[in-house]
Amino acid sequence: MNWQGVFPAVTTKFHQDGSLDFDTFFKNIDAQLAAGVHGIILGGTLGESSVLRTEEKYELTRRTIDYVADRVPVVLNIAEGSTQEAVLRAQEAEDLGASGLMLLPAMRYPTDARETLAYFTSVAQSTELPIMIYNNPVDYKTYVTLEIFDKLLDACPNVEAVKESTRDVSNVTRMVTRYGDRLRIMGGVDTLALEALLMGAHGWVAGLVCAFPAETVAIYRLVQEGRIEEARTIYRWFLPLLELDIHAKLVQYIKLAEQMAGLGTEHVRAPRLTLIGEERERVMALIQHGLDTRPALPTFTATPAAVHAV
């Protein structure tokens, strides 16, 4: 498992009646692969994990692994309320042939440091799959401190990466200094993605990539080639769109962007509802402006595979 590059946290596609829409889902996966992404993450916040039934997560994972057919790693996000359920999802993912796991803290109860360490350790030691810890205290109220990482990395060799979403970009430097190559760092906040990459993050777990895969991959590849001014130009165009990722309605916003970009639909599951009124018009205008002013993307001196291997 190479925790490096652009890993889309893909949305789960639904028909209007709420059933899974695999035709549209795989259309989006095709666009991600064509753009040169380096991995696919299923069942995250954008994937509406909280409203997917267990059997749907299983089917989504199984069918995606079959469809992607080892072209890139397929990673399942685990976001469960109990340690027991998290262990079961980890073992199912391993049985299905997933490449790795993204692991959130226990849902609905903000664990203290001892409980957080025990939860992650229990799940990690139940599987041989490589694991990326999702550290997002802003949204999930559990902060995985460096002290917790110290103990977790000692106890669990398969904890290999972190989705760094503390919104403190200095944390990238702290982790690089403290852990070196022991821990791969994936920037997890779209509005800090370029900053994280410039400070040494190995990749980007991205959200707006769902609607704009080529632009997202271009920023990453330009950084890898040292073409920072070109990356900055695209990022400045992208930032108003990236800010949709840090709103409580990020799922509705990004799904609307997917629909307008021709890569998805805006159907969501309750309690989420599709946008209406002034809010819808405002977000559509922002997305349309982005579509109308898309920058020309550069050519590259290396193939995506060569950049991935850097």
CSV table of C-alpha atoms in Angstrom, one decimal:
chain,number,residue,atom,x,y,z
A,1,MET,CA,0.0,0.0,0.0
A,2,ASN,CA,1.4,3.3,-1.1
A,3,TRP,CA,-0.2,6.2,0.8
A,4,GLN,CA,0.7,8.8,-1.7
A,5,GLY,CA,-1.1,10.9,-4.3
A,6,VAL,CA,-4.7,11.9,-4.7
A,7,PHE,CA,-7.3,9.7,-3.0
A,8,PRO,CA,-10.9,10.8,-3.7
A,9,ALA,CA,-13.3,10.3,-0.9
A,10,VAL,CA,-16.0,9.4,-3.4
A,11,THR,CA,-19.7,10.0,-2.9
A,12,THR,CA,-22.2,7.2,-2.9
A,13,LYS,CA,-24.6,7.6,-5.8
A,14,PHE,CA,-28.4,7.1,-5.3
A,15,HIS,CA,-31.4,6.9,-7.6
A,16,GLN,CA,-34.2,9.4,-6.8
A,17,ASP,CA,-35.9,6.7,-4.8
A,18,GLY,CA,-32.8,6.3,-2.6
A,19,SER,CA,-31.5,3.0,-3.9
A,20,LEU,CA,-27.9,2.6,-4.9
A,21,ASP,CA,-27.0,3.9,-8.4
A,22,PHE,CA,-24.0,1.9,-9.5
A,23,ASP,CA,-24.2,3.1,-13.1
A,24,THR,CA,-23.6,6.7,-12.1
A,25,PHE,CA,-21.2,5.6,-9.4
A,26,PHE,CA,-18.9,3.8,-11.8
A,27,LYS,CA,-19.2,6.7,-14.3
A,28,ASN,CA,-17.6,8.8,-11.7
A,29,ILE,CA,-15.0,6.2,-10.8
A,30,ASP,CA,-14.0,6.1,-14.5
A,31,ALA,CA,-13.5,9.8,-14.5
A,32,GLN,CA,-11.3,9.6,-11.4
A,33,LEU,CA,-9.2,6.8,-12.9
A,34,ALA,CA,-8.8,8.7,-16.2
A,35,ALA,CA,-7.6,11.7,-14.3
A,36,GLY,CA,-4.8,9.7,-12.7
A,37,VAL,CA,-6.0,9.4,-9.1
A,38,HIS,CA,-3.9,7.1,-6.9
A,39,GLY,CA,-6.6,5.5,-4.8
A,40,ILE,CA,-10.3,5.4,-4.0
A,41,ILE,CA,-11.9,5.8,-0.6
A,42,LEU,CA,-15.4,4.4,0.0
A,43,GLY,CA,-17.9,5.2,2.7
A,44,GLY,CA,-16.5,8.4,4.2
A,45,THR,CA,-18.5,11.4,5.2
A,46,LEU,CA,-19.0,12.3,1.6
A,47,GLY,CA,-20.0,8.7,1.0
A,48,GLU,CA,-22.9,9.2,3.5
A,49,SER,CA,-21.6,6.3,5.6
A,50,SER,CA,-24.1,7.1,8.4
A,51,VAL,CA,-27.1,6.3,6.2
A,52,LEU,CA,-25.7,3.2,4.5
A,53,ARG,CA,-26.9,-0.1,5.8
A,54,THR,CA,-24.3,-2.7,6.6
A,55,GLU,CA,-25.2,-4.8,3.6
A,56,GLU,CA,-24.9,-1.8,1.4
A,57,LYS,CA,-21.4,-1.0,2.6
A,58,TYR,CA,-20.5,-4.6,1.9
A,59,GLU,CA,-22.0,-4.5,-1.7
A,60,LEU,CA,-20.4,-1.1,-2.4
A,61,THR,CA,-17.0,-2.4,-1.3
A,62,ARG,CA,-17.3,-5.7,-3.2
A,63,ARG,CA,-18.5,-4.2,-6.4
A,64,THR,CA,-15.9,-1.4,-6.4
A,65,ILE,CA,-13.0,-3.8,-5.8
A,66,ASP,CA,-14.2,-5.9,-8.7
A,67,TYR,CA,-14.7,-2.9,-11.0
A,68,VAL,CA,-11.4,-1.2,-10.2
A,69,ALA,CA,-9.6,-4.5,-10.7
A,70,ASP,CA,-6.3,-3.5,-8.9
A,71,ARG,CA,-5.8,-0.4,-11.1
A,72,VAL,CA,-5.5,1.7,-7.8
A,73,PRO,CA,-6.0,0.7,-4.2
A,74,VAL,CA,-9.6,0.6,-2.8
A,75,VAL,CA,-9.8,1.8,0.8
A,76,LEU,CA,-12.9,1.4,3.0
A,77,ASN,CA,-13.7,4.0,5.6
A,78,ILE,CA,-14.8,2.7,9.0
A,79,ALA,CA,-17.1,4.9,11.0
A,80,GLU,CA,-18.9,2.9,13.6
A,81,GLY,CA,-20.3,3.6,17.1
A,82,SER,CA,-18.8,0.5,18.7
A,83,THR,CA,-15.5,-1.2,18.7
A,84,GLN,CA,-17.1,-4.5,18.0
A,85,GLU,CA,-18.8,-3.2,14.8
A,86,ALA,CA,-15.6,-1.5,13.7
A,87,VAL,CA,-13.7,-4.8,14.1
A,88,LEU,CA,-16.4,-6.6,12.0
A,89,ARG,CA,-16.2,-4.0,9.2
A,90,ALA,CA,-12.4,-4.3,9.2
A,91,GLN,CA,-12.5,-8.0,8.9
A,92,GLU,CA,-15.1,-7.9,6.2
A,93,ALA,CA,-13.1,-5.5,4.2
A,94,GLU,CA,-10.0,-7.7,4.4
A,95,ASP,CA,-12.1,-10.7,3.3
A,96,LEU,CA,-13.4,-8.8,0.3
A,97,GLY,CA,-9.9,-7.8,-0.8
A,98,ALA,CA,-9.8,-4.1,0.1
A,99,SER,CA,-6.3,-2.6,0.0
A,100,GLY,CA,-6.6,-0.7,3.2
A,101,LEU,CA,-8.8,1.1,5.8
A,102,MET,CA,-9.4,4.7,6.8
A,103,LEU,CA,-10.3,4.6,10.4
A,104,LEU,CA,-12.4,7.2,12.2
A,105,PRO,CA,-12.6,7.4,16.0
A,106,ALA,CA,-15.7,5.8,17.5
A,107,MET,CA,-18.8,7.7,16.4
A,108,ARG,CA,-21.3,9.5,18.7
A,109,TYR,CA,-19.1,9.3,21.8
A,110,PRO,CA,-16.0,11.6,22.1
A,111,THR,CA,-13.5,9.2,23.6
A,112,ASP,CA,-10.7,10.4,25.9
A,113,ALA,CA,-7.1,9.6,25.2
A,114,ARG,CA,-7.0,6.2,26.8
A,115,GLU,CA,-10.3,5.1,25.1
A,116,THR,CA,-9.1,6.5,21.7
A,117,LEU,CA,-5.9,4.5,21.9
A,118,ALA,CA,-7.8,1.3,23.0
A,119,TYR,CA,-10.3,1.7,20.1
A,120,PHE,CA,-7.7,2.2,17.4
A,121,THR,CA,-5.5,-0.6,18.8
A,122,SER,CA,-8.4,-3.1,18.9
A,123,VAL,CA,-9.4,-2.4,15.3
A,124,ALA,CA,-5.8,-2.3,14.0
A,125,GLN,CA,-4.9,-5.6,15.7
A,126,SER,CA,-7.9,-7.4,14.3
A,127,THR,CA,-6.7,-7.1,10.7
A,128,GLU,CA,-3.6,-7.2,8.6
A,129,LEU,CA,-4.8,-4.4,6.3
A,130,PRO,CA,-2.8,-1.1,6.3
A,131,ILE,CA,-4.6,1.6,8.1
A,132,MET,CA,-4.9,5.4,7.8
A,133,ILE,CA,-6.1,7.2,10.9
A,134,TYR,CA,-8.6,10.0,10.3
A,135,ASN,CA,-7.7,12.8,12.7
A,136,ASN,CA,-10.4,15.4,12.5
A,137,PRO,CA,-11.2,16.9,15.9
A,138,VAL,CA,-13.1,19.8,14.4
A,139,ASP,CA,-15.9,17.6,13.0
A,140,TYR,CA,-15.7,14.5,15.2
A,141,LYS,CA,-14.6,16.0,18.5
A,142,THR,CA,-11.8,13.4,19.2
A,143,TYR,CA,-8.3,14.7,18.8
A,144,VAL,CA,-5.6,12.1,18.1
A,145,THR,CA,-2.6,13.7,19.7
A,146,LEU,CA,1.0,13.0,19.0
A,147,GLU,CA,1.2,11.2,22.3
A,148,ILE,CA,-1.6,8.9,21.2
A,149,PHE,CA,0.2,8.3,17.9
A,150,ASP,CA,3.5,7.5,19.7
A,151,LYS,CA,1.8,4.6,21.5
A,152,LEU,CA,-0.4,3.5,18.5
A,153,LEU,CA,2.6,3.3,16.1
A,154,ASP,CA,4.5,1.2,18.6
A,155,ALA,CA,1.6,-1.2,19.1
A,156,CYS,CA,0.3,-1.5,15.5
A,157,PRO,CA,2.8,-1.7,12.6
A,158,ASN,CA,-0.1,-1.7,10.2
A,159,VAL,CA,-1.1,1.9,11.2
A,160,GLU,CA,0.8,3.5,8.3
A,161,ALA,CA,-0.8,6.9,7.6
A,162,VAL,CA,-2.9,9.7,8.9
A,163,LYS,CA,-5.5,11.8,7.2
A,164,GLU,CA,-4.5,15.1,8.7
A,165,SER,CA,-7.6,17.2,9.2
A,166,THR,CA,-6.9,19.2,12.3
A,167,ARG,CA,-6.9,22.4,10.2
A,168,ASP,CA,-3.5,23.2,11.8
A,169,VAL,CA,-1.1,22.9,8.8
A,170,SER,CA,1.8,23.1,11.2
A,171,ASN,CA,0.9,19.6,12.3
A,172,VAL,CA,2.3,18.3,9.0
A,173,THR,CA,5.7,19.6,10.0
A,174,ARG,CA,5.3,18.2,13.6
A,175,MET,CA,4.6,14.8,12.2
A,176,VAL,CA,7.3,14.8,9.6
A,177,THR,CA,9.8,15.8,12.2
A,178,ARG,CA,8.6,13.3,14.8
A,179,TYR,CA,7.9,10.2,12.6
A,180,GLY,CA,9.9,10.6,9.4
A,181,ASP,CA,9.0,7.8,7.0
A,182,ARG,CA,7.2,5.8,9.7
A,183,LEU,CA,3.9,7.7,9.1
A,184,ARG,CA,2.6,8.8,5.8
A,185,ILE,CA,0.7,12.1,5.9
A,186,MET,CA,-2.3,12.7,3.7
A,187,GLY,CA,-3.8,16.2,3.7
A,188,GLY,CA,-7.4,15.9,4.6
A,189,VAL,CA,-8.8,19.5,4.2
A,190,ASP,CA,-9.4,20.7,0.7
A,191,THR,CA,-8.8,24.4,1.6
A,192,LEU,CA,-5.4,23.5,3.1
A,193,ALA,CA,-4.3,20.9,0.5
A,194,LEU,CA,-1.6,22.9,-1.3
A,195,GLU,CA,-0.3,24.2,1.9
A,196,ALA,CA,-0.1,20.6,3.3
A,197,LEU,CA,1.7,19.3,0.2
A,198,LEU,CA,4.2,22.1,0.3
A,199,MET,CA,5.0,21.3,3.9
A,200,GLY,CA,5.7,17.7,3.1
A,201,ALA,CA,2.4,15.8,3.0
A,202,HIS,CA,2.6,12.7,0.8
A,203,GLY,CA,-0.8,13.1,-0.7
A,204,TRP,CA,-4.3,14.5,-0.5
A,205,VAL,CA,-7.6,12.9,0.5
A,206,ALA,CA,-9.8,15.1,-1.6
A,207,GLY,CA,-13.5,16.0,-1.7
A,208,LEU,CA,-14.1,18.4,-4.7
A,209,VAL,CA,-12.1,15.9,-6.8
A,210,CYS,CA,-15.4,14.1,-7.1
A,211,ALA,CA,-16.5,16.9,-9.5
A,212,PHE,CA,-13.1,18.1,-10.6
A,213,PRO,CA,-10.7,15.2,-10.8
A,214,ALA,CA,-8.3,16.5,-13.5
A,215,GLU,CA,-7.7,19.8,-11.7
A,216,THR,CA,-7.1,18.1,-8.3
A,217,VAL,CA,-4.6,15.6,-9.8
A,218,ALA,CA,-2.9,18.5,-11.7
A,219,ILE,CA,-2.2,20.4,-8.5
A,220,TYR,CA,-0.6,17.3,-6.9
A,221,ARG,CA,1.5,16.5,-9.9
A,222,LEU,CA,2.7,20.1,-10.3
A,223,VAL,CA,3.9,20.1,-6.7
A,224,GLN,CA,5.7,16.8,-7.3
A,225,GLU,CA,7.5,18.3,-10.3
A,226,GLY,CA,8.4,21.5,-8.4
A,227,ARG,CA,6.2,23.7,-10.6
A,228,ILE,CA,4.8,25.6,-7.7
A,229,GLU,CA,3.6,28.7,-9.4
A,230,GLU,CA,1.5,26.7,-11.9
A,231,ALA,CA,0.0,24.7,-9.0
A,232,ARG,CA,-0.7,28.0,-7.2
A,233,THR,CA,-2.6,29.4,-10.2
A,234,ILE,CA,-4.9,26.4,-10.4
A,235,TYR,CA,-5.4,26.4,-6.6
A,236,ARG,CA,-6.4,30.0,-6.6
A,237,TRP,CA,-9.1,29.3,-9.2
A,238,PHE,CA,-10.1,26.2,-7.2
A,239,LEU,CA,-10.3,27.7,-3.7
A,240,PRO,CA,-13.9,29.1,-3.8
A,241,LEU,CA,-15.0,25.6,-4.9
A,242,LEU,CA,-12.8,23.9,-2.3
A,243,GLU,CA,-14.5,25.9,0.4
A,244,LEU,CA,-17.7,23.9,-0.2
A,245,ASP,CA,-15.9,21.0,1.4
A,246,ILE,CA,-15.7,22.6,4.9
A,247,HIS,CA,-19.5,23.3,5.3
A,248,ALA,CA,-22.0,21.2,7.1
A,249,LYS,CA,-23.8,20.6,3.8
A,250,LEU,CA,-20.6,19.5,2.0
A,251,VAL,CA,-22.4,16.3,0.7
A,252,GLN,CA,-25.2,18.3,-0.9
A,253,TYR,CA,-22.8,20.9,-2.2
A,254,ILE,CA,-20.3,18.4,-3.7
A,255,LYS,CA,-23.0,16.2,-5.2
A,256,LEU,CA,-24.6,19.3,-6.8
A,257,ALA,CA,-21.1,20.1,-8.3
A,258,GLU,CA,-20.8,16.5,-9.6
A,259,GLN,CA,-24.2,16.9,-11.3
A,260,MET,CA,-23.3,20.2,-12.9
A,261,ALA,CA,-20.0,18.7,-14.0
A,262,GLY,CA,-21.7,15.7,-15.6
A,263,LEU,CA,-20.2,13.3,-13.2
A,264,GLY,CA,-23.0,12.5,-10.8
A,265,THR,CA,-26.4,13.4,-9.4
A,266,GLU,CA,-27.5,15.4,-6.4
A,267,HIS,CA,-29.6,12.7,-4.8
A,268,VAL,CA,-29.0,12.3,-1.1
A,269,ARG,CA,-30.5,10.3,1.7
A,270,ALA,CA,-32.6,11.7,4.5
A,271,PRO,CA,-32.1,13.4,6.9
A,272,ARG,CA,-30.1,15.3,4.2
A,273,LEU,CA,-32.3,17.0,1.6
A,274,THR,CA,-31.3,18.5,-1.7
A,275,LEU,CA,-30.8,22.2,-1.8
A,276,ILE,CA,-33.6,24.7,-2.5
A,277,GLY,CA,-34.2,28.4,-2.9
A,278,GLU,CA,-31.6,31.0,-2.4
A,279,GLU,CA,-29.0,28.6,-1.0
A,280,ARG,CA,-29.3,26.4,-4.1
A,281,GLU,CA,-29.1,29.4,-6.5
A,282,ARG,CA,-26.0,30.7,-4.6
A,283,VAL,CA,-24.1,27.5,-4.7
A,284,MET,CA,-25.1,26.8,-8.3
A,285,ALA,CA,-23.8,30.2,-9.3
A,286,LEU,CA,-20.5,29.6,-7.6
A,287,ILE,CA,-20.1,26.2,-9.2
A,288,GLN,CA,-21.1,27.5,-12.6
A,289,HIS,CA,-18.5,30.3,-12.3
A,290,GLY,CA,-15.9,27.6,-11.6
A,291,LEU,CA,-17.0,25.6,-14.6
A,292,ASP,CA,-17.0,28.7,-16.9
A,293,THR,CA,-13.5,29.8,-15.8
A,294,ARG,CA,-11.7,26.4,-15.6
A,295,PRO,CA,-8.0,26.9,-16.3
A,296,ALA,CA,-6.2,25.1,-19.1
A,297,LEU,CA,-4.3,22.3,-17.5
A,298,PRO,CA,-0.6,21.8,-18.2
A,299,THR,CA,1.3,18.9,-19.7
A,300,PHE,CA,3.6,16.9,-17.5
A,301,THR,CA,7.1,15.5,-18.0
A,302,ALA,CA,6.3,12.1,-16.3
A,303,THR,CA,3.5,9.6,-16.5
A,304,PRO,CA,1.1,9.4,-13.5
A,305,ALA,CA,2.7,6.1,-12.6
A,306,ALA,CA,6.1,7.6,-12.4
A,307,VAL,CA,4.9,10.5,-10.3
A,308,HIS,CA,3.2,8.0,-8.0
A,309,ALA,CA,6.5,6.2,-7.5
A,310,VAL,CA,8.4,9.3,-6.4
